[in-house]
Amino acid sequence: MSKMRLSKYRVSLEGMSCAGCVGRAEAAIVEAGAHDVSVNLATHEASFESDALEAVLERLDKAGYPATQLTSESETVLERQTREASGLKRDMLIAAVLALPVFVIEMGGHLVPVFHHWIQATIGQSTSWMLQFVLTTLVLVGPGRRFYQQGLPALMRGAPEMNSLVAVGTLAAYAYSVVALFFAGLLPAGARAVYFEAAAVIVVLILAGRYLEALAKGRTGAAIARLVELAPASVEVLRGGFVRVDLSEVVVGDTLRVKPGERVAVDGVVLRGASHVDEAMLSGEPLPVRKREGDVLTGGTVNGAGVLEMRAEAVGGDTVLAGIVRTVQDAQAAKLPIQALVDRVTMWFVPAVMGLAAVTVLAWLLLGGTVAQALVAGVSVLIIACPCAMGLATPTSIMVGSGRAAELGVLFRKGDALQRLAEVQIVAFDKTGTLTEGKPQLTDFAVAEGQEEAALLRMVAAAEQGSEHPIAQALVAAASAAEGKPAEVNGFEALSGLGIKAQVEGRELLVGTARLMRENNVELVATDSAAMEAAGKSVSYIALDGEFAGVLAVSDALKPSAVETVKALQGMGVKTVMITGDSQAAAEHIAELAGIDEVFAEVLPEGKLDAVRKLQERGAVAFVGDGINDAPALSAADVGIAIGTGTDVAIESAEVVLVQGDPSRVRVALTLAREVMRNIKQNLFWAFAYNAALIPVAAGLLYPLTGWLLSPMLAAGAMALSSVFVVSNALRLKRAGR
């Protein structure tokens, strides 16, 4: 199958209840020939690449996880979770109302002997048991039906999951009680007891746990919901006059009017008017940005006091905001390497628990316990060991963490970058445009004897117009301020990492590094270039027709947050490095100002790649860059971090994108990654330690010492609370990255 023909799909899944379901659903999708498969328990969604969607849907249906393709018109995760929570709340309340009399009648009699005697004297034991039977039956066939509809078919397929444990546990207690009520002669006299209250209350508690879990999971998707809500529902568009239409009706080229206080609906440029626009949703910066004719506007930002008219240049799924939402969704659906171990364990966990419950029952009977004691212990093991908390441990933390990152201007294009970034020991920065403003200015210009300064500058600037490098832009800006007719350029060639070569007014022009001059046998005349480089300036040499013609220098200021960022990273135990094509002296000057630990200077793009690989011999490396020439290093690093104001090539080569050009977001990204991984490990420890500790207790390990046997109802409550704890712990990440 050709990878080029594959399409990427997202589907919603039904019947997902535990981490074992994740493994089985993934296996079904892979068996249908799909690639890059990821199933998320927290969102009940799967993403994959395939050329046969129907085959995947059919295989999922056979596996017990009916799927529906997700489109832009589908319910959002938050909407599905809200609907799910509403249904669980309804079922929980119905079950609670039916189960309460059962619980009071049976447990009240155990706890308060006087109440037991009163029940016996009024309605009698038979009537009491019959009432419990009717109410419990209503609980199981009504609100509890979901457990049997999903759990029993899964058991029949030989793939038991969480619902299977609940179904078997409650049915065991219910069936034993039915035998005691209607076929008492089949049981020894001392074993005639009913456990209707256990079956009914287990259903109530697990529904309550799932309801609380659904509420908590709904909050994990709040970041995406807030992003989606940034786009207004309607906008004023020029249709003869300005009329208000739905956002979906806006097309590229439309003229829109944005009134004071309104959100910008789409991406575009200002045609008329001036105002200040709050771009905090992009940059996190509270100060509004001045906007006037020709300036770029981004959908989701908020207009200030002025009225703006703009031309729509990107609408719908092509806007920056839509791209951010897709990036966050993809990151939230991703699977971290740490999850692979969890999936392998939980795939076999449920069958192992069912086997352990059977062994528990057998052990009690062989060691002289009663049938009732064996039943209680077996049911408790089944209920308390549900691995739902294990399955939620990783995806909920990823969802909250990546959503929080988006709010802080950090986009994880690939979710697994979270784990790799947390392990980074070295952060390497490009210089120009990353640590510096990327807006250099011409500060020095000296020409060789016989050359005219203004004419040479016009020639250099004319040639540099074909280059996107910041130094080229500085030269063009300097020349535009001077008078004179632009020089005619007949040919241009960018020499990666060296400079440029061009035919200007019939003469061969070279502008670039000393290495470029040496490679072209240009003899450099004595200049003040060493002093310029020592002052941190970037020096370029000029040659005309193979002869030295002059030297120029540009200066680029450090970004305000660069020094603070480097110091913060070093405080986190991270080594900082700068990799640049600039001269050694200029690079060391900037590195000293920023507090950088180590410098690789005078390197070509492939040299940046070599430098990253050399650093990787010492530990995991994150490379931060913004230019086309940074793409190889971004791809080779353990984690590539692109400055969002940089080139598209750099952004596509990176796993993490900083929405704005502020290097301080590197610290935010690293801090978030570490906090997410710490949170995941806490969740996994809780989930595994919980099962390891309580399964023996549920089996009756403490009974010989204390005479105490764990009630199935308490087991159900403990199991439900473990999932709620894991999701609640993940929600603490909503305040991370500060």
XYZ file of C-alpha atoms in Angstrom:
738
model
C 0.000 0.000 0.000
C 1.413 3.399 -0.949
C 1.808 5.763 1.968
C 1.083 8.689 -0.393
C -2.512 7.534 -0.906
C -3.348 7.377 2.793
C -5.789 9.875 4.295
C -5.825 10.935 7.926
C -9.047 10.219 9.862
C -10.424 10.884 13.324
C -13.319 8.804 14.668
C -15.278 8.705 17.907
C -15.570 5.317 19.600
C -18.323 3.798 21.709
C -17.811 1.175 24.392
C -14.444 2.482 25.639
C -14.165 1.871 29.388
C -10.577 0.991 30.318
C -6.999 0.828 29.091
C -7.584 -2.702 27.813
C -10.141 -1.250 25.391
C -7.442 1.078 24.030
C -5.196 -1.833 23.135
C -7.973 -3.874 21.547
C -9.322 -0.920 19.549
C -5.830 -0.111 18.276
C -5.278 -3.741 17.310
C -8.560 -3.761 15.347
C -7.580 -0.607 13.447
C -4.121 -1.969 12.637
C -5.647 -5.263 11.442
C -7.685 -3.228 8.940
C -4.436 -1.984 7.398
C -4.264 1.475 8.990
C -1.066 3.283 9.988
C -0.032 5.811 12.667
C -2.818 4.602 14.948
C -3.572 6.320 18.249
C -6.571 5.689 20.522
C -7.321 8.074 23.381
C -9.310 6.804 26.363
C -9.875 10.304 27.748
C -11.608 11.557 24.581
C -12.932 8.207 23.260
C -11.382 9.105 19.909
C -8.985 7.397 17.515
C -6.767 8.892 14.817
C -5.140 6.929 12.013
C -4.087 6.979 8.363
C -5.810 4.623 5.945
C -7.018 4.214 2.384
C -10.002 2.117 3.481
C -12.067 3.903 6.137
C -15.045 1.558 5.799
C -12.842 -1.483 6.471
C -11.564 0.158 9.660
C -15.084 1.033 10.835
C -16.264 -2.511 10.129
C -13.358 -4.050 12.057
C -13.985 -1.718 15.024
C -17.669 -2.659 15.046
C -16.785 -6.378 15.167
C -14.340 -5.679 17.997
C -17.158 -4.086 20.026
C -16.223 -0.436 19.538
C -18.652 1.094 17.005
C -17.062 4.173 15.453
C -18.267 7.337 13.728
C -16.081 9.512 11.525
C -15.478 12.979 12.945
C -15.839 16.001 10.667
C -16.003 19.750 11.188
C -19.763 19.318 11.656
C -19.418 16.649 14.367
C -19.867 17.206 18.054
C -16.757 18.478 19.780
C -15.100 16.412 22.497
C -16.499 18.821 25.075
C -20.035 18.480 23.686
C -19.798 14.673 23.729
C -18.418 14.695 27.260
C -21.207 17.052 28.385
C -23.826 14.748 26.856
C -22.160 11.724 28.438
C -22.071 13.407 31.854
C -25.756 14.325 31.543
C -26.734 10.708 30.783
C -24.596 9.372 33.622
C -26.112 11.848 36.056
C -29.635 10.770 35.090
C -28.841 7.068 35.432
C -26.965 7.617 38.699
C -29.896 9.457 40.291
C -32.432 6.827 39.143
C -30.207 4.028 40.454
C -29.666 5.863 43.749
C -33.409 6.324 44.316
C -34.061 2.614 43.664
C -31.045 1.366 45.643
C -31.528 3.521 48.741
C -34.429 1.441 50.221
C -32.460 -1.753 49.519
C -29.393 -0.373 51.301
C -31.384 0.951 54.268
C -33.381 -2.252 54.752
C -30.401 -4.615 54.567
C -27.500 -2.609 55.979
C -29.657 -0.761 58.484
C -30.624 -4.092 59.972
C -26.946 -5.093 60.311
C -25.882 -1.811 61.862
C -28.909 -1.232 64.124
C -30.324 -4.489 65.627
C -33.495 -2.697 66.743
C -34.214 -1.744 63.133
C -33.660 -5.368 62.051
C -36.168 -6.604 64.633
C -38.672 -3.961 63.534
C -38.398 -5.110 59.878
C -38.873 -8.738 60.936
C -41.919 -7.841 63.046
C -43.629 -5.723 60.394
C -43.056 -6.938 56.814
C -40.979 -10.028 57.589
C -37.798 -11.397 56.040
C -39.442 -12.889 52.925
C -41.222 -9.662 52.028
C -38.063 -7.672 52.779
C -35.996 -9.883 50.468
C -38.693 -9.775 47.759
C -38.748 -5.950 47.890
C -34.973 -5.870 47.605
C -35.174 -8.269 44.657
C -37.665 -6.085 42.754
C -35.770 -2.841 43.351
C -32.355 -4.346 42.564
C -33.698 -5.921 39.381
C -34.919 -2.481 38.285
C -31.466 -1.032 39.005
C -29.686 -3.715 36.964
C -32.023 -3.735 33.947
C -32.372 0.061 33.950
C -29.403 2.300 34.846
C -27.045 -0.693 35.136
C -27.933 -2.122 31.738
C -24.920 -0.414 30.108
C -22.505 -2.673 32.009
C -24.111 -5.857 30.696
C -24.648 -4.603 27.140
C -20.925 -3.898 26.814
C -19.303 -6.181 29.381
C -20.942 -9.510 28.585
C -20.363 -9.388 24.788
C -16.723 -8.456 25.469
C -16.476 -11.464 27.782
C -17.969 -13.706 25.115
C -15.394 -12.426 22.599
C -12.644 -13.417 25.010
C -11.680 -9.770 25.509
C -13.023 -8.813 28.959
C -12.757 -5.192 30.056
C -13.894 -2.982 32.914
C -17.600 -3.430 32.182
C -17.033 -7.187 32.203
C -15.678 -7.001 35.754
C -18.657 -4.959 36.934
C -21.106 -7.221 35.093
C -19.653 -10.452 36.478
C -19.327 -9.044 40.000
C -22.846 -7.666 40.249
C -24.433 -10.665 38.527
C -22.619 -13.016 40.912
C -24.024 -11.184 43.941
C -27.466 -10.904 42.327
C -27.617 -14.562 41.213
C -26.554 -15.842 44.638
C -29.266 -13.707 46.250
C -31.911 -14.965 43.795
C -30.974 -18.559 44.655
C -31.192 -17.760 48.387
C -34.626 -16.161 47.880
C -36.324 -18.570 45.477
C -34.294 -21.792 45.774
C -33.138 -21.712 49.385
C -33.018 -25.511 49.547
C -30.006 -25.538 47.252
C -27.859 -23.749 49.875
C -26.669 -24.876 53.306
C -28.733 -23.405 56.115
C -25.929 -21.109 57.262
C -25.357 -19.753 53.751
C -28.883 -18.469 53.096
C -28.312 -14.734 52.797
C -28.953 -12.102 50.145
C -26.562 -9.529 48.698
C -29.014 -7.507 46.649
C -27.745 -4.327 48.317
C -24.193 -5.073 47.135
C -25.272 -5.449 43.480
C -27.469 -2.329 43.573
C -25.024 -0.068 45.430
C -22.078 -1.191 43.257
C -23.997 0.066 40.200
C -24.775 3.373 41.941
C -21.193 3.955 43.063
C -19.631 3.099 39.707
C -22.116 5.323 37.896
C -21.284 8.087 40.398
C -17.573 7.574 39.788
C -18.041 7.699 36.032
C -20.165 10.833 36.350
C -17.493 12.605 38.413
C -14.860 11.351 35.978
C -16.871 12.674 32.996
C -17.193 16.071 34.674
C -13.454 16.173 35.307
C -12.613 14.999 31.776
C -14.864 17.746 30.424
C -12.596 20.247 32.116
C -9.532 18.718 30.428
C -10.905 19.813 27.044
C -11.647 23.338 28.223
C -8.523 24.743 26.547
C -9.701 23.700 23.077
C -13.210 24.918 23.858
C -11.829 28.340 24.783
C -9.772 28.431 21.579
C -12.796 27.554 19.436
C -14.882 30.220 21.158
C -12.343 32.891 20.164
C -13.854 32.983 16.666
C -17.067 35.097 16.607
C -20.251 33.522 15.246
C -20.984 36.423 12.877
C -19.192 39.342 11.246
C -19.919 42.503 9.255
C -19.065 42.035 5.553
C -19.231 44.517 2.692
C -22.113 43.465 0.425
C -22.980 46.802 -1.188
C -23.093 48.114 2.362
C -21.868 46.412 5.524
C -24.229 43.614 6.603
C -23.845 41.030 9.367
C -23.518 37.425 8.166
C -22.524 34.083 9.667
C -18.789 33.501 9.855
C -19.168 30.469 7.547
C -20.254 32.793 4.688
C -16.996 34.782 4.643
C -14.700 34.041 1.690
C -11.162 35.109 0.841
C -11.132 38.644 -0.551
C -14.167 39.869 1.423
C -13.948 43.253 3.128
C -14.851 43.031 6.821
C -15.493 45.717 9.416
C -14.309 45.162 12.985
C -15.856 47.505 15.543
C -14.276 48.448 18.891
C -14.325 45.543 21.347
C -15.103 42.915 18.699
C -12.991 39.887 17.924
C -11.284 39.665 14.567
C -13.094 36.864 12.713
C -10.498 35.710 10.153
C -6.888 36.342 9.148
C -6.223 39.318 6.901
C -4.708 42.778 6.495
C -5.931 46.223 7.486
C -7.364 48.237 4.568
C -8.520 51.314 6.462
C -8.462 52.632 9.997
C -6.122 52.400 12.954
C -6.480 50.804 16.350
C -4.717 48.786 19.021
C -5.393 45.031 18.970
C -5.097 42.681 21.943
C -3.062 39.694 20.698
C -2.713 37.981 24.089
C -4.266 34.797 22.657
C -1.189 34.511 20.431
C 1.640 36.024 22.424
C 0.437 35.998 26.011
C 1.476 39.661 26.166
C -1.085 41.947 27.854
C -0.160 45.119 25.922
C -2.227 45.750 22.747
C -0.374 46.092 19.424
C -0.780 49.133 17.165
C -2.447 48.262 13.842
C -2.859 50.460 10.755
C -3.146 50.121 6.980
C -1.137 47.163 5.670
C -0.696 45.456 9.063
C -1.638 41.817 9.575
C -4.668 40.834 11.670
C -5.170 37.373 13.147
C -8.534 35.753 13.807
C -9.422 35.521 17.497
C -7.618 38.706 18.557
C -9.615 41.599 20.055
C -9.921 45.060 18.501
C -9.463 48.083 20.738
C -11.035 51.525 20.433
C -10.771 52.131 16.687
C -12.818 50.849 13.748
C -10.877 48.656 11.308
C -11.718 47.547 7.790
C -9.802 44.473 6.671
C -9.456 42.152 3.697
C -9.939 38.449 4.473
C -6.906 36.426 3.369
C -7.483 33.140 5.248
C -10.849 31.794 6.393
C -12.283 28.642 7.986
C -9.762 25.873 8.467
C -6.955 27.952 6.911
C -6.734 30.532 9.704
C -3.988 30.635 12.305
C -6.570 29.954 15.030
C -7.890 26.850 13.230
C -4.315 25.643 12.817
C -3.674 26.089 16.530
C -6.824 24.103 17.384
C -5.767 21.266 15.040
C -2.267 21.239 16.499
C -3.578 20.995 20.060
C -6.043 18.244 19.077
C -3.274 16.246 17.401
C -1.021 16.652 20.427
C -3.788 15.568 22.790
C -4.462 12.460 20.703
C -0.808 11.441 20.617
C 0.602 8.547 22.598
C 3.761 8.967 24.662
C 6.379 6.200 24.736
C 5.641 5.686 28.442
C 2.075 4.693 27.499
C 3.267 1.638 25.560
C 4.220 -0.168 28.781
C 0.878 0.707 30.375
C -1.007 -0.656 27.352
C 0.906 -3.955 27.406
C 0.165 -4.432 31.108
C -3.517 -3.498 30.988
C -4.253 -5.668 27.940
C -3.765 -8.685 30.193
C -4.803 -7.099 33.456
C -8.552 -7.721 33.272
C -8.238 -11.424 32.345
C -5.677 -11.785 35.135
C -8.064 -10.162 37.628
C -10.895 -12.500 36.624
C -8.563 -15.440 37.117
C -7.464 -14.051 40.479
C -11.119 -13.643 41.554
C -11.782 -17.286 40.657
C -8.705 -18.373 42.636
C -9.893 -16.251 45.568
C -13.303 -17.969 45.634
C -11.703 -21.405 45.363
C -9.168 -20.630 48.106
C -11.892 -19.523 50.519
C -13.889 -22.683 49.910
C -10.841 -24.961 50.254
C -9.703 -23.234 53.455
C -13.070 -23.717 55.134
C -14.751 -20.396 54.418
C -18.453 -20.173 53.730
C -19.928 -19.803 50.280
C -21.030 -16.289 51.268
C -17.501 -15.303 52.327
C -16.036 -16.716 49.118
C -18.597 -14.783 47.085
C -17.938 -11.489 48.904
C -14.164 -11.816 48.472
C -14.408 -12.784 44.794
C -16.797 -9.956 43.926
C -14.633 -7.438 45.832
C -11.560 -8.470 43.830
C -13.454 -8.097 40.551
C -14.768 -4.652 41.406
C -11.748 -3.054 43.055
C -9.256 -4.063 40.361
C -10.837 -2.249 37.401
C -7.900 -0.666 35.516
C -9.732 2.488 34.467
C -7.339 4.715 36.435
C -4.370 3.186 34.598
C -5.867 3.988 31.220
C -6.613 7.586 32.178
C -3.224 8.281 33.779
C -1.417 9.380 30.603
C -4.030 10.828 28.184
C -5.665 13.134 30.729
C -2.300 14.662 31.644
C -1.440 15.125 27.959
C -4.806 16.769 27.277
C -4.536 19.256 30.110
C -0.811 19.901 29.609
C -0.951 20.512 25.848
C -4.047 22.690 26.275
C -2.288 24.743 28.938
C 0.752 25.049 26.656
C -1.425 26.463 23.864
C -2.776 29.070 26.256
C 0.813 30.107 27.018
C 1.872 30.342 23.377
C 3.537 26.938 23.036
C 2.198 24.446 20.474
C 3.232 20.805 20.680
C 2.787 19.638 17.077
C 3.483 16.078 18.227
C 2.329 14.865 21.635
C 5.324 12.587 22.162
C 7.539 15.695 22.113
C 6.307 16.281 25.670
C 8.198 13.264 26.954
C 11.321 13.905 24.871
C 11.457 17.587 25.854
C 11.204 16.667 29.535
C 14.378 14.597 29.115
C 16.381 17.363 27.384
C 19.703 18.242 29.011
C 21.028 20.711 26.418
C 19.218 23.573 24.673
C 20.997 24.909 21.573
C 19.938 28.255 20.085
C 20.392 29.759 16.666
C 21.495 33.397 17.011
C 19.880 35.710 14.472
C 16.126 35.993 14.918
C 16.122 33.557 17.831
C 18.252 35.126 20.551
C 18.515 38.444 18.720
C 15.745 40.601 17.297
C 16.513 39.507 13.731
C 16.354 43.165 12.656
C 20.005 44.108 12.191
C 21.031 47.616 11.161
C 24.004 48.670 9.091
C 26.557 50.246 11.441
C 29.824 50.235 9.479
C 30.628 50.494 5.782
C 34.173 50.914 4.502
C 35.266 50.708 0.862
C 38.583 49.936 -0.756
C 40.588 52.632 -2.489
C 39.031 53.602 -5.789
C 35.487 52.545 -4.840
C 32.570 54.939 -4.369
C 30.642 54.204 -1.163
C 27.131 55.143 -2.384
C 27.480 53.276 -5.691
C 28.830 50.134 -4.019
C 26.053 50.195 -1.419
C 23.402 50.427 -4.185
C 24.953 47.452 -5.964
C 25.094 45.366 -2.791
C 21.530 46.260 -1.817
C 20.205 45.494 -5.307
C 21.764 42.032 -5.156
C 20.613 41.381 -1.595
C 16.970 41.985 -2.547
C 16.901 38.365 -3.659
C 17.844 37.108 -0.173
C 15.561 36.599 2.851
C 18.421 36.823 5.368
C 18.008 39.574 8.018
C 21.407 41.043 7.100
C 20.231 41.389 3.499
C 17.128 43.212 4.682
C 19.291 45.603 6.711
C 21.371 46.445 3.633
C 18.295 46.977 1.485
C 16.841 49.281 4.149
C 20.091 51.257 4.358
C 20.250 51.657 0.576
C 16.621 52.748 0.337
C 17.460 55.668 2.614
C 20.142 56.812 0.165
C 19.490 58.577 -3.107
C 20.258 57.120 -6.463
C 18.888 54.845 -9.145
C 18.736 51.123 -8.112
C 21.382 48.967 -9.737
C 20.369 46.398 -12.358
C 20.739 42.741 -11.299
C 21.007 40.100 -14.036
C 21.715 37.027 -11.923
C 21.535 36.014 -8.281
C 22.669 32.944 -6.330
C 22.361 32.380 -2.589
C 25.345 30.472 -1.212
C 24.053 28.724 1.897
C 25.987 29.770 4.983
C 28.461 31.837 2.929
C 26.690 34.788 1.330
C 25.531 35.704 -2.182
C 26.858 35.846 -5.730
C 25.266 38.098 -8.343
C 25.765 39.823 -11.696
C 25.145 43.522 -11.077
C 25.466 46.029 -13.938
C 27.603 43.547 -15.812
C 30.039 42.972 -12.945
C 30.446 39.906 -10.720
C 29.592 40.757 -7.113
C 30.343 38.641 -4.052
C 29.039 39.538 -0.582
C 29.613 37.302 2.411
C 32.034 35.684 4.790
C 35.819 35.627 4.791
C 35.544 31.969 3.840
C 33.593 32.915 0.713
C 36.373 35.340 -0.231
C 39.078 32.729 0.331
C 37.212 30.143 -1.757
C 37.098 32.676 -4.608
C 40.758 33.733 -4.203
C 39.895 37.258 -3.093
C 42.716 38.832 -1.103
C 41.351 40.747 1.896
C 42.888 44.184 2.396
C 43.626 45.239 5.986
C 40.377 46.439 7.583
C 38.898 47.062 11.025
C 36.823 43.870 10.751
C 38.414 42.335 13.871
C 37.338 45.296 15.977
C 33.843 45.145 14.486
C 33.512 41.435 15.331
C 34.855 41.979 18.835
C 32.005 44.458 19.328
C 29.525 41.730 18.438
C 28.817 42.907 14.914
C 28.290 40.611 11.937
C 30.863 41.372 9.238
C 30.447 40.800 5.492
C 33.094 41.338 2.826
C 32.495 42.652 -0.699
C 34.317 41.729 -3.889
C 33.855 43.068 -7.426
C 35.202 41.054 -10.342
C 37.415 39.041 -7.992
C 38.908 42.084 -6.254
C 38.285 43.212 -2.688
C 35.902 46.185 -2.730
C 34.860 46.818 0.859
C 33.602 45.564 4.192
C 30.389 46.212 6.084
C 29.055 45.353 9.526
C 25.562 45.083 10.953
C 24.484 44.949 14.564
C 21.525 43.009 15.930
C 20.321 43.558 19.494
C 19.526 40.728 21.907
C 15.842 40.131 22.540
C 14.839 41.551 25.942
C 14.026 38.132 27.407
C 17.117 36.306 26.087
C 19.329 36.809 29.159
C 16.528 35.896 31.572
C 15.679 32.796 29.523
C 19.261 31.511 29.474
C 19.620 32.068 33.210
C 16.304 30.277 33.914
C 17.308 27.261 31.794
C 20.653 27.028 33.562
C 18.796 27.151 36.876
C 16.831 24.102 35.690
C 20.082 22.202 35.171
C 20.112 22.653 31.398
C 23.296 23.495 29.473
C 22.848 26.328 26.947
C 24.630 26.471 23.574
C 24.604 28.876 20.622
C 25.123 27.573 17.068
C 25.593 30.251 14.408
C 27.156 30.936 11.055
C 28.477 34.237 12.384
C 32.174 34.806 13.086
C 33.719 33.421 16.265
C 34.376 36.877 17.744
C 30.859 38.187 17.066
C 29.269 34.966 18.321
C 31.299 34.958 21.525
C 30.349 38.588 22.162
C 26.616 37.800 21.907
C 27.067 34.605 23.936
C 28.775 36.572 26.701
C 25.949 39.121 26.780
C 23.330 36.348 26.956
C 25.263 34.153 29.406
C 25.459 31.200 26.982
C 27.654 28.302 28.146
C 29.157 27.213 24.813
C 29.437 28.512 21.243
C 29.680 26.845 17.812
C 30.480 29.628 15.327
C 31.212 29.978 11.607
C 29.149 26.888 10.770
C 27.232 26.187 7.560
C 23.705 24.668 7.738
C 25.190 21.173 7.606
C 27.618 22.346 10.277
C 24.665 23.108 12.542
C 23.522 19.550 11.970
C 26.982 18.232 12.900
C 27.050 20.436 16.000
C 23.684 19.059 17.165
C 24.890 15.484 16.669
C 28.082 16.224 18.582
C 26.022 17.652 21.462
C 23.776 14.566 21.421
C 26.784 12.512 22.488
C 26.459 14.299 25.862
C 22.687 14.074 26.261
C 19.275 14.858 24.775
C 19.298 18.107 22.758
C 16.591 20.633 21.929
C 17.455 23.021 19.090
C 15.702 26.399 18.817
C 15.723 28.141 15.428
C 13.722 30.209 12.972
C 15.340 30.110 9.541
C 15.407 27.878 6.475
C 19.035 27.040 7.245
C 17.948 25.784 10.692
C 15.671 23.074 9.273
C 18.292 20.267 9.246
C 19.268 20.930 12.863
C 15.607 21.186 13.930
C 14.910 17.795 12.354
C 18.009 16.111 13.805
C 17.611 17.355 17.382
C 15.788 15.208 19.930
C 13.255 18.054 20.008
C 13.080 20.815 17.403
C 11.631 24.103 18.668
C 10.699 26.661 16.015
C 10.137 30.346 16.591
C 6.620 31.007 15.285
C 7.677 34.242 13.585
C 10.229 32.276 11.537
C 9.986 30.547 8.169
C 7.412 27.894 7.268
C 10.222 25.426 6.556
C 11.573 25.816 10.085
C 8.106 25.426 11.618
C 7.372 22.276 9.592
C 10.712 20.787 10.678
C 9.982 21.252 14.393
C 7.903 19.327 16.939
C 7.272 22.378 19.120
C 6.313 25.848 17.888
C 6.573 29.031 19.949
C 3.671 31.104 18.625
C 5.564 34.379 19.017
C 9.261 35.170 18.759
C 9.878 35.319 22.499
C 12.658 32.903 23.596
C 11.223 32.874 27.139
C 8.613 30.437 25.786
C 11.429 27.861 25.625
C 11.542 27.870 29.424
C 7.749 27.624 29.528
C 7.793 24.646 27.138
C 10.482 22.812 29.117
C 8.778 23.531 32.443
C 5.429 22.284 31.133
C 6.959 19.133 29.657
C 8.624 18.276 32.948
C 5.469 18.985 34.947
C 3.356 16.865 32.594
C 5.743 13.908 32.865
C 5.886 14.275 36.667
C 2.087 14.329 36.721
C 1.865 11.206 34.535
C 4.268 9.328 36.794
C 2.223 10.345 39.854
C -0.929 9.070 38.159
C 0.663 5.775 37.136
C 2.107 5.230 40.598
C -1.288 5.859 42.170
C -3.085 3.563 39.735
C -0.636 0.636 40.010
C 0.053 1.035 43.742
C -3.661 1.233 44.421
C -4.329 -2.092 42.709
C -1.255 -3.754 44.178
C -2.282 -2.734 47.687
C -6.044 -3.303 47.595
C -6.435 -6.496 45.562
C -4.961 -8.616 48.412
C -7.176 -6.756 50.902
C -10.236 -7.425 48.755
C -9.265 -11.099 48.528
C -9.367 -11.316 52.347
C -5.675 -11.227 53.257
C -6.441 -9.324 56.456
C -9.313 -11.574 57.529
C -7.207 -14.023 59.599
C -5.729 -11.073 61.552
C -8.699 -8.728 61.900
C -11.790 -10.762 61.013
C -12.593 -7.984 58.559
C -13.649 -8.688 54.943
C -13.867 -5.826 52.441
C -17.450 -5.144 51.350
C -18.058 -5.115 47.564
C -19.748 -1.752 48.059
C -16.592 -0.261 49.581
C -14.585 -1.842 46.776
C -16.820 -0.116 44.213
C -16.419 3.229 45.962
C -12.652 2.879 46.162
C -12.408 1.908 42.494
C -14.487 4.894 41.395
C -12.479 7.302 43.527
C -9.182 6.102 42.031
C -10.244 7.286 38.561
C -11.543 10.573 39.927
C -8.223 11.083 41.743
C -6.180 10.508 38.571
C -8.236 12.956 36.497
C -8.267 15.535 39.302
C -4.496 15.273 39.648
C -4.124 15.893 35.901
C -6.300 18.999 36.202
C -3.642 20.582 38.432
C -1.686 21.142 35.206
C -4.150 23.903 34.305
C -1.959 26.129 36.505
C 1.394 24.769 35.242
C 4.123 26.630 33.373
C 4.099 29.797 35.422
